[in-house]
């Protein structure tokens, strides 16, 4: 029986996907076409290439000694990696405040990659803050502690998550780990 690879036709950059080979016999090694390798009858992989266009790789699975017989068989299958947007939040943080928390985070959308159709501003602990269409919503005023990030969704449906920016309260602009002691107005 000729070995056959089962894998998706296309995946987004940084998207983990599964691939398997059948029949599942002998020992199997994988060459993902980008320098990455793996082993086993079923395995997972993600392509981490930064490009502004679709890129096709050939997945090669090599089966050694199937059914206990001496020999080597290979199976090849193309896979297309779709570009994803690239987003980065500035200021990158961490941001420390003693007293009123007030700042604006900005999602910088890198050009030359998949265009961003939708932005989702999120917090690690609370989830979705807003869902919007750039460029009207690339900034987010903040007034509370938390960990903020943005998910950029491209026209092709591929998603990319930005860096996480931590906003916290400590005195001395982050130079101390002692929490702030706020003095109510009029007590000074």
XYZ file of N, CA, C and O in Angstrom:
752
model
N 0.839 -1.176 0.000
C 0.000 0.000 0.000
C 0.887 1.244 0.000
O 1.812 1.351 0.796
N 0.570 2.188 -0.868
C 1.309 3.446 -0.934
C 0.918 4.330 0.241
O -0.270 4.534 0.499
N 1.906 4.863 0.979
C 1.568 5.733 2.111
C 0.906 7.028 1.645
O 1.238 7.565 0.596
N -0.035 7.503 2.449
C -0.778 8.722 2.145
C -0.741 9.659 3.343
O -0.969 9.235 4.481
N -0.489 10.938 3.086
C -0.476 11.959 4.135
C -1.847 12.611 4.211
O -2.418 12.996 3.187
N -2.358 12.742 5.416
C -3.585 13.501 5.658
C -3.198 14.778 6.394
O -2.604 14.718 7.475
N -3.498 15.921 5.778
C -3.186 17.229 6.349
C -4.081 18.244 5.654
O -4.607 17.981 4.574
N -4.275 19.414 6.246
C -5.087 20.442 5.580
C -4.413 20.941 4.298
O -3.194 20.840 4.146
N -5.223 21.468 3.388
C -4.694 22.057 2.157
C -3.973 23.366 2.439
O -2.989 23.702 1.782
N -4.482 24.121 3.429
C -3.869 25.396 3.782
C -4.026 25.654 5.271
O -4.961 25.161 5.906
N -3.096 26.430 5.813
C -3.112 26.847 7.215
C -2.635 28.285 7.286
O -1.959 28.769 6.385
N -2.983 28.963 8.359
C -2.488 30.318 8.593
C -1.119 30.253 9.259
O -0.806 29.282 9.950
N -0.334 31.308 9.062
C 0.947 31.416 9.771
C 0.694 31.277 11.264
O -0.269 31.821 11.806
N 1.542 30.535 11.952
C 1.487 30.289 13.398
C 0.325 29.405 13.834
O 0.118 29.216 15.030
N -0.443 28.851 12.919
C -1.572 27.987 13.267
C -1.089 26.542 13.405
O -0.570 25.961 12.461
N -1.284 25.964 14.582
C -0.918 24.572 14.808
C -1.902 23.675 14.057
O -3.111 23.861 14.141
N -1.373 22.707 13.303
C -2.231 21.771 12.579
C -1.692 20.363 12.781
O -0.560 20.161 13.219
N -2.521 19.373 12.468
C -2.137 17.966 12.603
C -1.955 17.346 11.238
O -2.665 17.685 10.285
N -1.021 16.422 11.170
C -0.800 15.638 9.960
C -0.605 14.189 10.383
O -0.073 13.911 11.457
N -1.050 13.277 9.545
C -0.874 11.857 9.845
C -0.581 11.109 8.553
O -0.820 11.616 7.451
N -0.069 9.913 8.706
C 0.229 9.071 7.551
C -0.462 7.731 7.740
O -0.609 7.237 8.863
N -0.920 7.187 6.634
C -1.487 5.843 6.681
C -0.946 5.060 5.492
O -0.694 5.653 4.437
N -0.707 3.795 5.646
C -0.928 3.019 6.865
C 0.085 3.406 7.951
O 1.175 3.876 7.652
N -0.306 3.219 9.193
C 0.547 3.540 10.333
C 1.375 2.311 10.679
O 0.979 1.475 11.480
N 2.531 2.225 10.040
C 3.409 1.081 10.271
C 4.852 1.510 10.053
O 5.112 2.501 9.377
N 5.784 0.788 10.624
C 7.187 1.162 10.523
C 7.461 2.401 11.357
O 6.685 2.766 12.235
N 8.588 3.052 11.090
C 8.891 4.313 11.770
C 8.754 5.436 10.748
O 9.062 5.256 9.572
N 8.272 6.571 11.217
C 7.965 7.682 10.310
C 8.685 8.940 10.771
O 8.668 9.286 11.954
N 9.318 9.627 9.806
C 9.897 10.944 10.056
C 9.252 11.933 9.092
O 8.836 11.571 7.992
N 9.169 13.185 9.536
C 8.516 14.246 8.758
C 9.518 15.338 8.427
O 10.317 15.738 9.268
N 9.418 15.863 7.227
C 10.160 17.047 6.795
C 9.097 18.038 6.335
O 8.365 17.772 5.381
N 8.999 19.176 7.025
C 7.911 20.126 6.763
C 8.222 21.085 5.614
O 7.391 21.899 5.247
N 9.423 20.985 5.046
C 9.771 21.803 3.890
C 10.360 23.165 4.225
O 10.797 23.881 3.340
N 10.358 23.516 5.512
C 10.918 24.813 5.926
C 12.100 24.633 6.872
O 12.507 25.571 7.541
N 12.613 23.410 6.954
C 13.714 23.110 7.864
C 13.267 22.403 9.124
O 14.081 21.856 9.858
N 11.966 22.398 9.401
C 11.435 21.725 10.576
C 11.252 20.240 10.319
O 11.007 19.819 9.186
N 11.378 19.430 11.379
C 11.217 17.985 11.266
C 10.361 17.468 12.413
O 10.122 18.169 13.393
N 9.922 16.233 12.287
C 9.135 15.584 13.321
C 9.173 14.085 13.145
O 9.823 13.571 12.231
N 8.465 13.375 14.004
C 8.408 11.925 13.911
C 7.079 11.427 14.452
O 6.377 12.142 15.175
N 6.735 10.201 14.090
C 5.510 9.571 14.564
C 4.467 9.487 13.465
O 4.547 10.173 12.451
N 3.487 8.630 13.670
C 2.427 8.425 12.674
C 1.518 9.644 12.559
O 1.000 9.956 11.507
N 1.326 10.298 13.676
C 0.500 11.509 13.708
C 1.281 12.556 14.495
O 1.833 12.252 15.558
N 1.323 13.778 13.978
C 2.113 14.816 14.626
C 1.501 16.183 14.347
O 0.587 16.302 13.525
N 1.977 17.190 15.017
C 1.489 18.557 14.835
C 2.645 19.469 14.487
O 3.792 19.215 14.858
N 2.305 20.567 13.805
C 3.333 21.514 13.385
C 2.680 22.868 13.133
O 1.470 22.959 12.928
N 3.493 23.932 13.150
C 3.044 25.279 12.785
C 4.168 25.961 12.019
O 5.337 25.847 12.390
N 3.816 26.645 10.947
C 4.783 27.416 10.164
C 4.837 28.834 10.715
O 3.800 29.454 10.924
N 6.048 29.347 10.922
C 6.229 30.674 11.523
C 6.926 31.627 10.560
O 7.813 32.378 10.963
N 6.515 31.627 9.317
C 7.163 32.491 8.325
C 6.428 33.823 8.234
O 5.207 33.872 8.339
N 7.177 34.897 8.076
C 6.584 36.219 7.883
C 6.646 36.548 6.399
O 7.727 36.735 5.847
N 5.492 36.592 5.778
C 5.423 36.901 4.362
C 4.086 37.579 4.081
O 3.134 37.415 4.834
N 4.030 38.307 3.008
C 2.802 38.996 2.633
C 1.996 38.241 1.593
O 0.991 38.746 1.111
N 2.428 37.024 1.246
C 1.700 36.255 0.238
C 1.661 34.780 0.626
O 2.401 34.341 1.512
N 0.807 34.031 -0.045
C 0.724 32.596 0.195
C 2.051 31.938 -0.146
O 2.687 32.292 -1.137
N 2.460 30.980 0.667
C 3.701 30.241 0.430
C 3.380 28.749 0.500
O 2.758 28.307 1.462
N 3.808 28.003 -0.503
C 3.537 26.564 -0.537
C 4.792 25.779 -0.182
O 5.881 26.069 -0.679
N 4.615 24.812 0.708
C 5.684 23.899 1.106
C 5.251 22.481 0.750
O 4.058 22.192 0.668
N 6.220 21.601 0.580
C 5.931 20.185 0.399
C 6.247 19.450 1.690
O 7.378 19.483 2.171
N 5.229 18.806 2.259
C 5.414 17.971 3.430
C 5.879 16.606 2.918
O 5.245 16.022 2.039
N 6.968 16.094 3.475
C 7.471 14.785 3.082
C 7.503 13.888 4.317
O 8.134 14.229 5.322
N 6.798 12.763 4.235
C 6.827 11.758 5.297
C 7.596 10.556 4.772
O 7.313 10.049 3.683
N 8.579 10.124 5.541
C 9.391 8.975 5.152
C 9.090 7.828 6.111
O 9.231 7.981 7.326
N 8.661 6.717 5.544
C 8.302 5.531 6.316
C 9.405 4.493 6.105
O 9.721 4.132 4.977
N 9.998 4.024 7.215
C 11.088 3.047 7.148
C 10.597 1.702 7.689
O 9.988 1.649 8.756
N 10.862 0.662 6.951
C 10.529 -0.715 7.321
C 9.046 -0.925 7.655
O 8.711 -1.443 8.716
N 8.139 -0.542 6.742
C 6.726 -0.783 7.005
C 6.408 -2.281 7.043
O 7.021 -3.060 6.313
N 5.503 -2.654 7.890
C 5.066 -4.048 8.056
C 6.228 -4.985 8.372
O 6.180 -6.168 8.093
N 7.308 -4.453 8.930
C 8.454 -5.278 9.260
C 9.325 -5.610 8.068
O 10.304 -6.347 8.193
N 8.980 -5.084 6.912
C 9.761 -5.346 5.700
C 10.861 -4.296 5.559
O 10.674 -3.146 5.927
N 11.984 -4.708 5.014
C 13.083 -3.776 4.803
C 12.753 -2.892 3.614
O 12.391 -3.364 2.541
N 12.823 -1.605 3.802
C 12.543 -0.677 2.718
C 12.175 0.693 3.245
O 11.916 0.880 4.436
N 12.186 1.649 2.353
C 11.841 3.026 2.679
C 10.838 3.535 1.655
O 11.030 3.345 0.454
N 9.782 4.150 2.143
C 8.755 4.734 1.281
C 8.558 6.184 1.684
O 8.654 6.527 2.864
N 8.268 7.027 0.715
C 7.998 8.434 1.023
C 6.648 8.832 0.443
O 6.202 8.286 -0.575
N 6.028 9.752 1.121
C 4.789 10.361 0.641
C 4.994 11.874 0.703
O 5.637 12.386 1.624
N 4.476 12.569 -0.281
C 4.624 14.028 -0.351
C 3.254 14.661 -0.534
O 2.410 14.132 -1.259
N 3.052 15.779 0.154
C 1.784 16.498 0.041
C 2.063 17.991 0.150
O 2.733 18.433 1.088
N 1.523 18.801 -0.762
C 1.714 20.254 -0.638
C 0.782 20.845 0.422
O -0.307 20.320 0.672
N 1.236 21.918 1.037
C 0.411 22.679 1.971
C 0.727 24.156 1.738
O 1.883 24.527 1.529
N -0.310 24.986 1.732
C -0.137 26.414 1.513
C -0.275 27.148 2.843
O -1.253 26.950 3.566
N 0.717 27.967 3.149
C 0.688 28.775 4.368
C 0.211 30.170 3.985
O 0.809 30.842 3.143
N -0.899 30.581 4.598
C -1.495 31.885 4.327
C -0.882 32.936 5.253
O -0.612 32.653 6.423
N -0.679 34.154 4.765
C -0.110 35.193 5.627
C -1.120 35.641 6.683
O -2.333 35.524 6.488
N -0.608 36.113 7.785
C -1.450 36.654 8.853
C -1.027 38.099 9.095
O 0.103 38.483 8.785
N -1.919 38.908 9.652
C -1.536 40.280 10.001
C -0.426 40.270 11.058
O -0.194 39.257 11.715
N 0.217 41.399 11.216
C 1.222 41.564 12.266
C 0.833 42.801 13.056
O 0.680 43.881 12.490
N 0.657 42.633 14.376
C 0.261 43.749 15.238
C 1.164 43.803 16.460
O 1.596 42.766 16.978
N 1.435 45.020 16.922
C 2.259 45.237 18.110
C 1.682 46.435 18.852
O 1.395 47.464 18.248
N 1.512 46.304 20.170
C 0.954 47.401 20.971
C 2.084 48.253 21.545
O 3.061 47.732 22.075
N 1.898 49.576 21.432
C 2.801 50.523 22.076
C 1.978 51.428 22.986
O 0.806 51.662 22.701
N 2.533 51.926 24.078
C 3.825 51.532 24.608
C 3.798 50.062 25.033
O 2.756 49.543 25.440
N 4.949 49.395 24.919
C 5.023 47.961 25.162
C 4.913 47.604 26.641
O 4.599 46.470 26.968
N 5.157 48.570 27.514
C 5.014 48.310 28.935
C 6.158 47.480 29.489
O 7.118 47.210 28.797
N 6.032 47.093 30.746
C 4.862 47.305 31.596
C 4.699 48.776 31.965
O 5.668 49.520 32.005
N 3.454 49.158 32.205
C 3.125 50.527 32.589
C 2.723 50.525 34.059
O 1.887 49.719 34.476
N 3.324 51.426 34.842
C 3.030 51.517 36.268
C 2.445 52.884 36.586
O 2.918 53.895 36.082
N 1.446 52.883 37.445
C 0.795 54.126 37.848
C 0.637 54.140 39.360
O 0.386 53.114 39.970
N 0.779 55.313 39.922
C 0.480 55.517 41.323
C -0.580 56.602 41.354
O -0.298 57.764 41.054
N -1.778 56.210 41.622
C -2.899 57.142 41.551
C -3.766 56.799 40.358
O -3.998 55.639 40.055
N -4.201 57.810 39.649
C -5.104 57.622 38.519
C -4.390 56.933 37.364
O -3.292 57.331 36.982
N -5.025 55.910 36.818
C -4.490 55.217 35.649
C -5.080 55.883 34.419
O -6.296 55.943 34.253
N -4.212 56.406 33.579
C -4.671 57.075 32.368
C -3.582 57.019 31.310
O -2.504 57.593 31.490
N -3.857 56.314 30.237
C -2.917 56.225 29.126
C -3.695 55.719 27.915
O -4.869 55.370 28.017
N -3.035 55.673 26.793
C -3.653 55.153 25.578
C -2.718 54.131 24.954
O -1.536 54.417 24.744
N -3.240 52.953 24.686
C -2.483 51.928 23.981
C -2.784 52.055 22.493
O -3.918 52.367 22.107
N -1.792 51.817 21.664
C -1.960 51.932 20.218
C -1.538 50.623 19.564
O -0.445 50.110 19.833
N -2.403 50.079 18.714
C -2.083 48.878 17.944
C -1.423 49.313 16.647
O -2.054 49.940 15.799
N -0.137 49.016 16.530
C 0.591 49.300 15.297
C 0.426 48.094 14.378
O 0.827 46.981 14.730
N -0.181 48.316 13.217
C -0.413 47.249 12.248
C 0.664 47.346 11.181
O 0.741 48.336 10.454
N 1.508 46.338 11.094
C 2.646 46.354 10.174
C 2.168 46.134 8.749
O 1.463 45.171 8.463
N 2.554 47.029 7.856
C 2.169 46.879 6.458
C 3.077 45.862 5.777
O 4.149 45.534 6.269
N 2.631 45.344 4.642
C 3.415 44.378 3.896
C 3.029 42.939 4.175
O 3.531 42.029 3.538
N 2.138 42.726 5.144
C 1.647 41.396 5.465
C 0.150 41.368 5.156
O -0.363 42.260 4.506
N -0.563 40.398 5.644
C -2.000 40.321 5.389
C -2.686 41.562 5.968
O -2.507 41.877 7.149
N -3.474 42.283 5.154
C -4.175 43.468 5.676
C -5.154 43.088 6.792
O -5.789 42.035 6.740
N -5.254 43.946 7.801
C -6.135 43.697 8.934
C -7.529 44.239 8.645
O -7.688 45.427 8.394
N -8.518 43.355 8.697
C -9.922 43.746 8.513
C -10.604 44.058 9.838
O -11.501 44.885 9.901
N -10.192 43.359 10.911
C -10.856 43.494 12.200
C -9.832 43.462 13.324
O -8.869 42.705 13.262
N -10.070 44.290 14.341
C -9.262 44.270 15.566
C -10.150 43.897 16.734
O -11.273 44.380 16.843
N -9.631 43.059 17.604
C -10.307 42.726 18.859
C -9.375 43.138 19.992
O -8.306 42.563 20.153
N -9.767 44.159 20.752
C -9.008 44.539 21.951
C -9.476 43.627 23.070
O -10.685 43.442 23.276
N -8.528 43.029 23.806
C -8.867 42.051 24.834
C -8.019 42.255 26.080
O -6.977 42.901 26.034
N -8.493 41.663 27.192
C -7.680 41.571 28.402
C -7.515 40.092 28.721
O -8.386 39.273 28.405
N -6.388 39.756 29.344
C -6.118 38.362 29.683
C -7.186 37.825 30.631
O -7.662 36.713 30.480
N -7.598 38.624 31.602
C -8.547 38.146 32.604
C -10.013 38.336 32.230
O -10.864 37.599 32.700
N -10.303 39.325 31.383
C -11.707 39.638 31.150
C -12.217 39.427 29.744
O -13.395 39.577 29.477
N -11.341 39.108 28.808
C -11.788 38.847 27.447
C -11.981 40.098 26.615
O -11.290 41.096 26.775
N -12.967 40.044 25.739
C -13.200 41.074 24.728
C -13.589 42.428 25.335
O -14.494 42.524 26.144
N -12.860 43.481 24.907
C -13.185 44.855 25.288
C -13.950 45.510 24.148
O -14.987 46.124 24.352
N -13.400 45.392 22.922
C -14.085 45.962 21.766
C -13.694 45.201 20.503
O -12.645 44.567 20.433
N -14.578 45.291 19.524
C -14.439 44.616 18.243
C -14.700 45.679 17.197
O -15.751 46.321 17.222
N -13.727 45.931 16.301
C -13.864 47.090 15.438
C -13.103 46.910 14.124
O -12.362 45.955 13.946
N -13.295 47.878 13.221
C -12.639 47.873 11.919
C -11.608 48.997 11.872
O -11.961 50.160 12.045
N -10.318 48.651 11.659
C -9.306 49.706 11.563
C -9.550 50.559 10.323
O -10.206 50.092 9.410
N -9.072 51.765 10.247
C -8.119 52.372 11.172
C -8.782 53.157 12.299
O -8.088 53.790 13.080
N -10.100 53.126 12.382
C -10.796 53.972 13.363
C -10.606 53.529 14.799
O -10.965 54.267 15.700
N -10.061 52.360 15.031
C -10.013 51.855 16.410
C -8.644 51.299 16.783
O -8.564 50.345 17.550
N -7.596 51.871 16.280
C -6.272 51.339 16.595
C -5.741 51.834 17.937
O -4.665 51.431 18.355
N -6.499 52.672 18.630
C -6.072 53.109 19.963
C -7.132 52.756 20.994
O -8.321 52.676 20.691
N -6.671 52.524 22.228
C -7.556 52.145 23.326
C -7.165 52.927 24.568
O -6.086 52.725 25.125
N -8.038 53.860 25.030
C -7.771 54.534 26.295
C -7.907 53.527 27.441
O -8.840 52.718 27.446
N -6.974 53.541 28.374
C -7.050 52.624 29.508
C -7.150 53.407 30.801
O -6.582 54.485 30.940
N -7.903 52.839 31.745
C -8.070 53.476 33.050
C -8.114 52.448 34.171
O -8.517 52.760 35.280
N -7.703 51.210 33.869
C -7.739 50.150 34.875
C -6.520 49.247 34.715
O -5.968 49.114 33.621
N -6.117 48.623 35.841
C -5.015 47.679 35.761
C -5.466 46.467 34.947
O -6.659 46.201 34.804
N -4.498 45.764 34.401
C -4.817 44.560 33.633
C -3.710 44.241 32.652
O -2.672 44.903 32.610
N -3.957 43.219 31.868
C -3.042 42.810 30.809
C -3.809 42.885 29.503
O -4.787 42.162 29.299
N -3.371 43.769 28.620
C -4.088 44.083 27.392
C -3.358 43.539 26.165
O -2.125 43.542 26.118
N -4.130 43.101 25.184
C -3.560 42.671 23.902
C -4.599 42.865 22.814
O -5.772 43.164 23.086
N -4.170 42.714 21.572
C -5.081 42.864 20.444
C -4.934 41.636 19.545
O -3.854 41.065 19.414
N -6.049 41.219 18.963
C -6.045 40.166 17.949
C -6.388 40.838 16.629
O -7.421 41.502 16.513
N -5.481 40.694 15.657
C -5.697 41.254 14.323
C -6.182 40.127 13.424
O -5.564 39.067 13.362
N -7.299 40.363 12.745
C -7.887 39.349 11.864
C -7.810 39.862 10.435
O -8.304 40.942 10.119
N -7.168 39.073 9.570
C -6.968 39.473 8.185
C -8.148 39.155 7.302
O -9.082 38.430 7.693
N -8.102 39.677 6.095
C -9.157 39.448 5.107
C -9.328 37.958 4.807
O -10.428 37.494 4.544
N -8.236 37.196 4.895
C -8.292 35.760 4.618
C -8.721 34.938 5.830
O -8.767 33.715 5.777
N -9.027 35.596 6.955
C -9.469 34.899 8.157
C -8.350 34.538 9.115
O -8.611 34.081 10.223
N -7.101 34.733 8.710
C -5.980 34.414 9.595
C -5.900 35.439 10.722
O -6.171 36.624 10.528
N -5.514 34.967 11.903
C -5.474 35.785 13.105
C -4.060 35.838 13.654
O -3.320 34.869 13.550
N -3.726 36.966 14.260
C -2.434 37.115 14.934
C -2.664 37.855 16.236
O -3.443 38.812 16.291
N -2.001 37.411 17.286
C -2.118 38.037 18.596
C -0.878 38.882 18.858
O 0.249 38.433 18.634
N -1.095 40.099 19.347
C 0.006 41.026 19.632
C 0.711 40.654 20.932
O 0.354 39.687 21.607
N 1.663 41.477 21.287
C 2.295 41.409 22.594
C 1.258 41.751 23.666
O 0.245 42.390 23.389
N 1.515 41.320 24.891
C 0.642 41.635 26.026
C 1.271 42.778 26.805
O 2.458 42.732 27.142
N 0.477 43.826 27.072
C 0.957 44.984 27.824
C 0.334 44.938 29.217
O -0.888 44.912 29.354
N 1.189 44.938 30.228
C 0.731 44.911 31.621
C 0.618 46.326 32.149
O 1.537 47.134 31.990
N -0.525 46.621 32.769
C -0.771 47.909 33.419
C -1.010 47.596 34.889
O -1.870 46.775 35.224
N -0.222 48.234 35.768
C -0.311 47.899 37.188
C -0.118 49.160 38.022
O 0.253 50.211 37.507
N -0.344 49.023 39.326
C -0.151 50.145 40.243
C 0.985 49.821 41.196
O 0.922 48.864 41.949
N 2.049 50.591 41.122
C 3.136 50.555 42.103
C 3.698 51.958 42.172
O 3.543 52.754 41.260
N 4.349 52.258 43.264
C 4.924 53.592 43.430
C 6.284 53.681 42.766
O 6.874 52.684 42.387
N 6.791 54.881 42.657
C 8.122 55.154 42.120
C 8.291 54.663 40.684
O 9.344 54.175 40.316
N 7.229 54.758 39.889
C 7.285 54.411 38.465
C 7.869 53.024 38.238
O 8.700 52.807 37.377
N 7.468 52.065 39.047
C 7.929 50.702 38.864
C 9.208 50.384 39.603
O 9.650 49.256 39.594
N 9.793 51.364 40.276
C 11.037 51.120 40.987
C 10.825 50.405 42.314
O 11.766 49.985 42.951
N 9.589 50.278 42.727
C 9.287 49.621 43.993
C 8.215 48.570 43.749
O 7.368 48.711 42.888
N 8.274 47.526 44.532
C 7.216 46.510 44.439
C 6.141 46.745 45.491
O 5.219 45.960 45.621
N 6.272 47.826 46.242
C 5.288 48.150 47.259
C 4.061 48.777 46.605
O 4.183 49.735 45.850
N 2.874 48.228 46.870
C 1.667 48.831 46.286
C 1.491 50.269 46.775
O 1.938 50.640 47.848
N 0.831 51.058 45.953
C 0.586 52.453 46.304
C -0.354 52.553 47.488
O -1.264 51.751 47.641
N -0.106 53.553 48.314
C -1.063 53.908 49.352
C -1.645 55.239 48.915
O -0.963 56.269 48.946
N -2.866 55.208 48.457
C -3.494 56.423 47.971
C -4.076 57.195 49.153
O -4.705 56.635 50.027
N -3.840 58.492 49.160
C -4.364 59.348 50.221
C -5.565 60.081 49.663
O -5.472 60.766 48.643
N -6.740 59.904 50.292
C -7.939 60.582 49.801
C -7.733 62.093 49.748
O -7.007 62.669 50.563
N -8.387 62.733 48.784
C -8.293 64.176 48.602
C -8.731 64.858 49.907
O -9.733 64.498 50.517
N -7.952 65.846 50.332
C -8.297 66.606 51.545
C -7.591 66.075 52.781
O -7.672 66.677 53.853
N -6.898 64.951 52.709
C -6.210 64.384 53.868
C -4.749 64.806 53.943
O -4.016 64.362 54.795
N -4.324 65.589 53.006
C -2.920 65.973 52.992
C -2.745 67.124 53.938
O -1.847 67.604 54.358
